[in-house]
């Protein structure tokens, strides 16, 4: 079935630095979403992409359906960015969103 | 604006007891609705989806059932809980299943003892 491989599983950043999270897909996906888990465990939408790139503040995401990957870039990381980030993608399988395993981000002073 | 509401927020239930989790969506007509589940330390898995009232498709068999009695309501239930049902349950909606973004509710945390 469709699989989403998310990396890294954990990431530690100093304030002010940046890095990228990545999701590789085993099949061609139609769209990707990036979420951040809030303090209650629910998922907050960060980005939805059917193609190309989107930017919102210090976050930027890209999706290449043909090359089967998506990235989430964080720049100038702040303490409040700490948390768990998930990518999820929808494929030709109608009505199914497949999740990556998540990346636990810790931003340190 | 669309809102999605899940209840209860959290539950502690005994093995063998029944369960009913609710989800309502306001401000959107005929949404696609979904139930997701995440075991502690596990990955989010889609359990059910519904395109229309009265129609529910099962994605993963976990001895749970779902129903959509109204356009804006999605119910997850079982008559006998198992220990393995513990976890975090999320309801979500989308406009379509193919290329629409999903919006998730606040979730229900379930502990079966």
PDB file of C-alpha atoms in Angstrom:
ATOM      1  CA  UNK A   1       0.000   0.000   0.000  1.00  0.00           C
ATOM      2  CA  UNK A   2       0.862   3.656   0.027  1.00  0.00           C
ATOM      3  CA  UNK A   3       3.658   4.505   2.402  1.00  0.00           C
ATOM      4  CA  UNK A   4       5.063   7.727   3.704  1.00  0.00           C
ATOM      5  CA  UNK A   5       8.610   7.750   5.069  1.00  0.00           C
ATOM      6  CA  UNK A   6       9.279  10.777   7.232  1.00  0.00           C
ATOM      7  CA  UNK A   7      12.701  11.877   8.403  1.00  0.00           C
ATOM      8  CA  UNK A   8      14.321  12.623  10.698  1.00  0.00           C
ATOM      9  CA  UNK A   9      12.349  11.023  13.500  1.00  0.00           C
ATOM     10  CA  UNK A  10      13.816  13.553  15.923  1.00  0.00           C
ATOM     11  CA  UNK A  11      15.611  16.846  15.468  1.00  0.00           C
ATOM     12  CA  UNK A  12      17.271  19.273  17.854  1.00  0.00           C
ATOM     13  CA  UNK A  13      17.909  22.864  16.821  1.00  0.00           C
ATOM     14  CA  UNK A  14      19.395  25.892  18.531  1.00  0.00           C
ATOM     15  CA  UNK A  15      17.293  29.034  18.476  1.00  0.00           C
ATOM     16  CA  UNK A  16      17.859  31.015  15.327  1.00  0.00           C
ATOM     17  CA  UNK A  17      18.998  28.079  13.218  1.00  0.00           C
ATOM     18  CA  UNK A  18      17.045  26.124  10.655  1.00  0.00           C
ATOM     19  CA  UNK A  19      16.628  22.735   9.102  1.00  0.00           C
ATOM     20  CA  UNK A  20      14.366  20.673   6.897  1.00  0.00           C
ATOM     21  CA  UNK A  21      12.026  17.773   7.407  1.00  0.00           C
ATOM     22  CA  UNK A  22      11.389  15.413   4.553  1.00  0.00           C
ATOM     23  CA  UNK A  23       8.780  12.909   3.490  1.00  0.00           C
ATOM     24  CA  UNK A  24       9.359  10.371   0.742  1.00  0.00           C
ATOM     25  CA  UNK A  25       6.453   8.584  -0.858  1.00  0.00           C
ATOM     26  CA  UNK A  26       6.427   5.084  -2.266  1.00  0.00           C
ATOM     27  CA  UNK A  27       3.798   6.001  -4.847  1.00  0.00           C
ATOM     28  CA  UNK A  28       2.705   9.097  -6.699  1.00  0.00           C
ATOM     29  CA  UNK A  29       0.698  11.307  -4.377  1.00  0.00           C
ATOM     30  CA  UNK A  30      -1.864  13.902  -5.420  1.00  0.00           C
ATOM     31  CA  UNK A  31      -1.335  16.248  -2.523  1.00  0.00           C
ATOM     32  CA  UNK A  32       0.492  16.587   0.756  1.00  0.00           C
ATOM     33  CA  UNK A  33      -0.344  18.233   4.046  1.00  0.00           C
ATOM     34  CA  UNK A  34       1.927  19.194   6.889  1.00  0.00           C
ATOM     35  CA  UNK A  35       0.589  19.310  10.421  1.00  0.00           C
ATOM     36  CA  UNK A  36       1.851  20.203  13.811  1.00  0.00           C
ATOM     37  CA  UNK A  37       0.549  18.411  16.849  1.00  0.00           C
ATOM     38  CA  UNK A  38      -0.779  20.802  19.473  1.00  0.00           C
ATOM     39  CA  UNK A  39      -0.566  20.405  23.225  1.00  0.00           C
ATOM     40  CA  UNK A  40      -3.767  18.324  23.286  1.00  0.00           C
ATOM     41  CA  UNK A  41      -2.601  15.981  20.579  1.00  0.00           C
ATOM     42  CA  UNK A  42      -4.748  17.308  17.794  1.00  0.00           C
ATOM     43  CA  UNK A  43      -3.368  18.347  14.418  1.00  0.00           C
ATOM     44  CA  UNK A  44      -3.025  21.905  13.262  1.00  0.00           C
ATOM     45  CA  UNK A  45      -2.830  22.468   9.516  1.00  0.00           C
ATOM     46  CA  UNK A  46       0.417  24.091   8.439  1.00  0.00           C
ATOM     47  CA  UNK A  47       0.342  23.593   4.681  1.00  0.00           C
ATOM     48  CA  UNK A  48      -1.663  21.921   1.959  1.00  0.00           C
ATOM     49  CA  UNK A  49       0.078  21.512  -1.392  1.00  0.00           C
ATOM     50  CA  UNK A  50      -1.003  19.894  -4.619  1.00  0.00           C
ATOM     51  CA  UNK A  51       2.263  21.064  -6.216  1.00  0.00           C
ATOM     52  CA  UNK A  52       5.039  23.634  -5.922  1.00  0.00           C
ATOM     53  CA  UNK A  53       5.948  25.541  -2.795  1.00  0.00           C
ATOM     54  CA  UNK A  54       4.223  27.573  -0.119  1.00  0.00           C
ATOM     55  CA  UNK A  55       5.619  29.825   2.528  1.00  0.00           C
ATOM     56  CA  UNK A  56       4.172  31.063   5.776  1.00  0.00           C
ATOM     57  CA  UNK A  57       6.367  33.083   8.064  1.00  0.00           C
ATOM     58  CA  UNK A  58       9.405  31.052   8.993  1.00  0.00           C
ATOM     59  CA  UNK A  59       8.011  27.881   7.439  1.00  0.00           C
ATOM     60  CA  UNK A  60       8.258  26.856   3.836  1.00  0.00           C
ATOM     61  CA  UNK A  61       7.054  23.673   2.211  1.00  0.00           C
ATOM     62  CA  UNK A  62       7.631  22.089  -1.158  1.00  0.00           C
ATOM     63  CA  UNK A  63       6.000  19.156  -2.910  1.00  0.00           C
ATOM     64  CA  UNK A  64       7.270  17.306  -5.958  1.00  0.00           C
ATOM     65  CA  UNK A  65       4.762  14.673  -6.982  1.00  0.00           C
ATOM     66  CA  UNK A  66       6.912  13.305  -9.778  1.00  0.00           C
ATOM     67  CA  UNK A  67       9.980  12.873  -7.561  1.00  0.00           C
ATOM     68  CA  UNK A  68       7.753  11.623  -4.744  1.00  0.00           C
ATOM     69  CA  UNK A  69       8.809  13.829  -1.872  1.00  0.00           C
ATOM     70  CA  UNK A  70       7.857  16.815   0.178  1.00  0.00           C
ATOM     71  CA  UNK A  71       9.868  19.010   2.506  1.00  0.00           C
ATOM     72  CA  UNK A  72       9.150  21.377   5.359  1.00  0.00           C
ATOM     73  CA  UNK A  73      11.830  23.990   6.015  1.00  0.00           C
ATOM     74  CA  UNK A  74      12.032  25.839   9.297  1.00  0.00           C
ATOM     75  CA  UNK A  75      14.235  28.909   9.514  1.00  0.00           C
ATOM     76  CA  UNK A  76      15.164  31.049  12.500  1.00  0.00           C
ATOM     77  CA  UNK A  77      13.731  28.429  14.837  1.00  0.00           C
ATOM     78  CA  UNK A  78      12.096  29.655  18.027  1.00  0.00           C
ATOM     79  CA  UNK A  79      11.437  27.833  21.281  1.00  0.00           C
ATOM     80  CA  UNK A  80       7.718  27.728  20.539  1.00  0.00           C
ATOM     81  CA  UNK A  81       8.372  25.752  17.350  1.00  0.00           C
ATOM     82  CA  UNK A  82       9.146  22.701  19.466  1.00  0.00           C
ATOM     83  CA  UNK A  83       6.715  19.885  18.946  1.00  0.00           C
ATOM     84  CA  UNK A  84       5.868  17.004  16.656  1.00  0.00           C
ATOM     85  CA  UNK A  85       5.378  17.573  12.955  1.00  0.00           C
ATOM     86  CA  UNK A  86       3.611  15.205  10.577  1.00  0.00           C
ATOM     87  CA  UNK A  87       3.311  14.988   6.860  1.00  0.00           C
ATOM     88  CA  UNK A  88       0.366  13.222   5.283  1.00  0.00           C
ATOM     89  CA  UNK A  89      -0.379  12.544   1.658  1.00  0.00           C
ATOM     90  CA  UNK A  90      -3.327  11.526  -0.443  1.00  0.00           C
ATOM     91  CA  UNK A  91      -2.841   9.243  -3.419  1.00  0.00           C
ATOM     92  CA  UNK A  92      -5.083   7.762  -6.046  1.00  0.00           C
ATOM     93  CA  UNK A  93      -6.664   5.730  -3.259  1.00  0.00           C
ATOM     94  CA  UNK A  94      -9.824   7.714  -2.878  1.00  0.00           C
ATOM     95  CA  UNK A  95     -10.556   9.154   0.508  1.00  0.00           C
ATOM     96  CA  UNK A  96      -7.375   8.124   2.244  1.00  0.00           C
ATOM     97  CA  UNK A  97      -4.735  10.257   3.880  1.00  0.00           C
ATOM     98  CA  UNK A  98      -1.572   8.372   4.791  1.00  0.00           C
ATOM     99  CA  UNK A  99       0.572   9.764   7.573  1.00  0.00           C
ATOM    100  CA  UNK A 100       4.281   9.774   8.173  1.00  0.00           C
ATOM    101  CA  UNK A 101       5.550   8.681  11.568  1.00  0.00           C
ATOM    102  CA  UNK A 102       6.300  12.245  12.645  1.00  0.00           C
ATOM    103  CA  UNK A 103       9.330  14.322  13.532  1.00  0.00           C
ATOM    104  CA  UNK A 104       9.865  15.398  17.107  1.00  0.00           C
ATOM    105  CA  UNK A 105      11.487  18.831  17.009  1.00  0.00           C
ATOM    106  CA  UNK A 106      13.193  20.327  20.043  1.00  0.00           C
ATOM    107  CA  UNK A 107      14.402  23.911  19.868  1.00  0.00           C
ATOM    108  CA  UNK A 108      16.964  24.780  22.511  1.00  0.00           C
ATOM    109  CA  UNK A 109      18.139  28.170  23.775  1.00  0.00           C
TER     110      UNK A 109
ATOM    111  CA  UNK B   1     -16.760  29.461   9.357  1.00  0.00           C
ATOM    112  CA  UNK B   2     -16.556  25.710   9.554  1.00  0.00           C
ATOM    113  CA  UNK B   3     -16.140  24.147  12.963  1.00  0.00           C
ATOM    114  CA  UNK B   4     -15.528  20.573  13.952  1.00  0.00           C
ATOM    115  CA  UNK B   5     -16.399  19.411  17.417  1.00  0.00           C
ATOM    116  CA  UNK B   6     -15.518  16.107  19.032  1.00  0.00           C
ATOM    117  CA  UNK B   7     -16.784  14.663  22.265  1.00  0.00           C
ATOM    118  CA  UNK B   8     -15.935  13.579  24.849  1.00  0.00           C
ATOM    119  CA  UNK B   9     -12.520  15.117  25.329  1.00  0.00           C
ATOM    120  CA  UNK B  10     -11.283  12.098  27.248  1.00  0.00           C
ATOM    121  CA  UNK B  11     -12.638   8.832  28.560  1.00  0.00           C
ATOM    122  CA  UNK B  12     -11.511   6.080  30.897  1.00  0.00           C
ATOM    123  CA  UNK B  13     -13.505   2.930  30.241  1.00  0.00           C
ATOM    124  CA  UNK B  14     -13.438  -0.662  31.411  1.00  0.00           C
ATOM    125  CA  UNK B  15     -12.667  -3.566  29.121  1.00  0.00           C
ATOM    126  CA  UNK B  16     -15.909  -4.988  27.779  1.00  0.00           C
ATOM    127  CA  UNK B  17     -17.878  -1.794  28.239  1.00  0.00           C
ATOM    128  CA  UNK B  18     -19.495   0.058  25.308  1.00  0.00           C
ATOM    129  CA  UNK B  19     -18.132   3.206  23.714  1.00  0.00           C
ATOM    130  CA  UNK B  20     -19.561   6.019  21.684  1.00  0.00           C
ATOM    131  CA  UNK B  21     -17.503   8.930  20.351  1.00  0.00           C
ATOM    132  CA  UNK B  22     -19.119  11.803  18.513  1.00  0.00           C
ATOM    133  CA  UNK B  23     -18.099  14.303  15.893  1.00  0.00           C
ATOM    134  CA  UNK B  24     -20.085  17.147  14.376  1.00  0.00           C
ATOM    135  CA  UNK B  25     -19.207  19.563  11.611  1.00  0.00           C
ATOM    136  CA  UNK B  26     -20.911  22.900  11.316  1.00  0.00           C
ATOM    137  CA  UNK B  27     -20.825  25.302   8.417  1.00  0.00           C
ATOM    138  CA  UNK B  28     -20.167  22.802   5.663  1.00  0.00           C
ATOM    139  CA  UNK B  29     -22.720  20.931   3.634  1.00  0.00           C
ATOM    140  CA  UNK B  30     -22.149  17.267   2.756  1.00  0.00           C
ATOM    141  CA  UNK B  31     -18.527  17.022   3.842  1.00  0.00           C
ATOM    142  CA  UNK B  32     -16.479  13.844   3.618  1.00  0.00           C
ATOM    143  CA  UNK B  33     -15.928  12.631   7.173  1.00  0.00           C
ATOM    144  CA  UNK B  34     -13.193  10.470   8.625  1.00  0.00           C
ATOM    145  CA  UNK B  35     -12.169   8.713  11.820  1.00  0.00           C
ATOM    146  CA  UNK B  36      -8.477   8.325  12.599  1.00  0.00           C
ATOM    147  CA  UNK B  37      -6.824   6.533  15.489  1.00  0.00           C
ATOM    148  CA  UNK B  38      -3.382   6.658  16.977  1.00  0.00           C
ATOM    149  CA  UNK B  39      -2.195   4.106  19.484  1.00  0.00           C
ATOM    150  CA  UNK B  40       0.351   5.354  22.007  1.00  0.00           C
ATOM    151  CA  UNK B  41       3.642   5.571  20.129  1.00  0.00           C
ATOM    152  CA  UNK B  42       1.983   4.572  16.883  1.00  0.00           C
ATOM    153  CA  UNK B  43       1.168   6.241  13.594  1.00  0.00           C
ATOM    154  CA  UNK B  44      -2.180   7.769  12.755  1.00  0.00           C
ATOM    155  CA  UNK B  45      -4.363   5.268  10.946  1.00  0.00           C
ATOM    156  CA  UNK B  46      -7.540   5.928   9.071  1.00  0.00           C
ATOM    157  CA  UNK B  47     -10.398   3.803  10.453  1.00  0.00           C
ATOM    158  CA  UNK B  48     -13.496   4.889   8.532  1.00  0.00           C
ATOM    159  CA  UNK B  49     -14.668   7.384   6.002  1.00  0.00           C
ATOM    160  CA  UNK B  50     -18.078   8.556   4.905  1.00  0.00           C
ATOM    161  CA  UNK B  51     -19.041  10.401   1.765  1.00  0.00           C
ATOM    162  CA  UNK B  52     -22.713  10.793   2.525  1.00  0.00           C
ATOM    163  CA  UNK B  53     -25.380  10.220   5.150  1.00  0.00           C
ATOM    164  CA  UNK B  54     -25.931   6.577   5.961  1.00  0.00           C
ATOM    165  CA  UNK B  55     -22.840   5.417   4.086  1.00  0.00           C
ATOM    166  CA  UNK B  56     -19.664   4.421   5.909  1.00  0.00           C
ATOM    167  CA  UNK B  57     -16.627   2.583   4.584  1.00  0.00           C
ATOM    168  CA  UNK B  58     -14.267   0.688   6.856  1.00  0.00           C
ATOM    169  CA  UNK B  59     -10.540   1.017   6.213  1.00  0.00           C
ATOM    170  CA  UNK B  60      -9.063  -0.903   9.143  1.00  0.00           C
ATOM    171  CA  UNK B  61     -10.717  -3.641  11.167  1.00  0.00           C
ATOM    172  CA  UNK B  62     -10.416  -2.902  14.852  1.00  0.00           C
ATOM    173  CA  UNK B  63     -13.726  -4.246  16.202  1.00  0.00           C
ATOM    174  CA  UNK B  64     -15.159  -0.748  15.949  1.00  0.00           C
ATOM    175  CA  UNK B  65     -18.054   0.549  13.931  1.00  0.00           C
ATOM    176  CA  UNK B  66     -19.040   3.943  12.626  1.00  0.00           C
ATOM    177  CA  UNK B  67     -22.273   5.531  11.557  1.00  0.00           C
ATOM    178  CA  UNK B  68     -23.367   8.758   9.935  1.00  0.00           C
ATOM    179  CA  UNK B  69     -26.925   9.375  11.071  1.00  0.00           C
ATOM    180  CA  UNK B  70     -26.968  12.990   9.883  1.00  0.00           C
ATOM    181  CA  UNK B  71     -25.069  14.969   7.287  1.00  0.00           C
ATOM    182  CA  UNK B  72     -23.080  16.764   9.964  1.00  0.00           C
ATOM    183  CA  UNK B  73     -22.615  13.912  12.427  1.00  0.00           C
ATOM    184  CA  UNK B  74     -20.202  10.988  12.560  1.00  0.00           C
ATOM    185  CA  UNK B  75     -20.263   8.450  15.395  1.00  0.00           C
ATOM    186  CA  UNK B  76     -17.622   5.873  16.343  1.00  0.00           C
ATOM    187  CA  UNK B  77     -18.722   3.064  18.602  1.00  0.00           C
ATOM    188  CA  UNK B  78     -18.293  -0.439  19.883  1.00  0.00           C
ATOM    189  CA  UNK B  79     -20.308  -2.641  22.198  1.00  0.00           C
ATOM    190  CA  UNK B  80     -17.270  -4.192  23.873  1.00  0.00           C
ATOM    191  CA  UNK B  81     -14.036  -2.325  24.356  1.00  0.00           C
ATOM    192  CA  UNK B  82     -10.662  -4.038  24.210  1.00  0.00           C
ATOM    193  CA  UNK B  83      -7.450  -2.910  25.868  1.00  0.00           C
ATOM    194  CA  UNK B  84      -6.052  -2.358  22.387  1.00  0.00           C
ATOM    195  CA  UNK B  85      -8.649   0.333  21.714  1.00  0.00           C
ATOM    196  CA  UNK B  86      -6.779   2.753  23.943  1.00  0.00           C
ATOM    197  CA  UNK B  87      -5.343   5.709  22.100  1.00  0.00           C
ATOM    198  CA  UNK B  88      -6.237   8.998  20.533  1.00  0.00           C
ATOM    199  CA  UNK B  89      -9.175   9.304  18.181  1.00  0.00           C
ATOM    200  CA  UNK B  90      -9.438  12.089  15.682  1.00  0.00           C
ATOM    201  CA  UNK B  91     -12.325  13.069  13.479  1.00  0.00           C
ATOM    202  CA  UNK B  92     -11.649  14.972  10.265  1.00  0.00           C
ATOM    203  CA  UNK B  93     -13.497  16.436   7.328  1.00  0.00           C
ATOM    204  CA  UNK B  94     -12.669  17.376   3.761  1.00  0.00           C
ATOM    205  CA  UNK B  95     -14.583  18.702   0.792  1.00  0.00           C
ATOM    206  CA  UNK B  96     -13.559  15.788  -1.411  1.00  0.00           C
ATOM    207  CA  UNK B  97     -11.331  12.809  -0.852  1.00  0.00           C
ATOM    208  CA  UNK B  98      -8.993  13.190  -3.758  1.00  0.00           C
ATOM    209  CA  UNK B  99      -7.310  16.530  -3.526  1.00  0.00           C
ATOM    210  CA  UNK B 100      -8.885  18.509  -0.764  1.00  0.00           C
ATOM    211  CA  UNK B 101      -7.141  19.325   2.457  1.00  0.00           C
ATOM    212  CA  UNK B 102      -8.277  17.709   5.655  1.00  0.00           C
ATOM    213  CA  UNK B 103      -9.218  19.516   8.853  1.00  0.00           C
ATOM    214  CA  UNK B 104      -9.025  17.664  12.133  1.00  0.00           C
ATOM    215  CA  UNK B 105     -11.012  17.959  15.322  1.00  0.00           C
ATOM    216  CA  UNK B 106      -9.495  18.303  18.758  1.00  0.00           C
ATOM    217  CA  UNK B 107      -9.558  14.579  19.428  1.00  0.00           C
ATOM    218  CA  UNK B 108     -10.674  12.183  22.138  1.00  0.00           C
ATOM    219  CA  UNK B 109      -8.185  10.460  24.368  1.00  0.00           C
ATOM    220  CA  UNK B 110      -9.368   6.992  25.385  1.00  0.00           C
ATOM    221  CA  UNK B 111      -7.888   4.774  28.048  1.00  0.00           C
ATOM    222  CA  UNK B 112      -9.266   1.279  28.395  1.00  0.00           C
ATOM    223  CA  UNK B 113      -8.460  -0.442  31.684  1.00  0.00           C
TER     224      UNK B 113
END
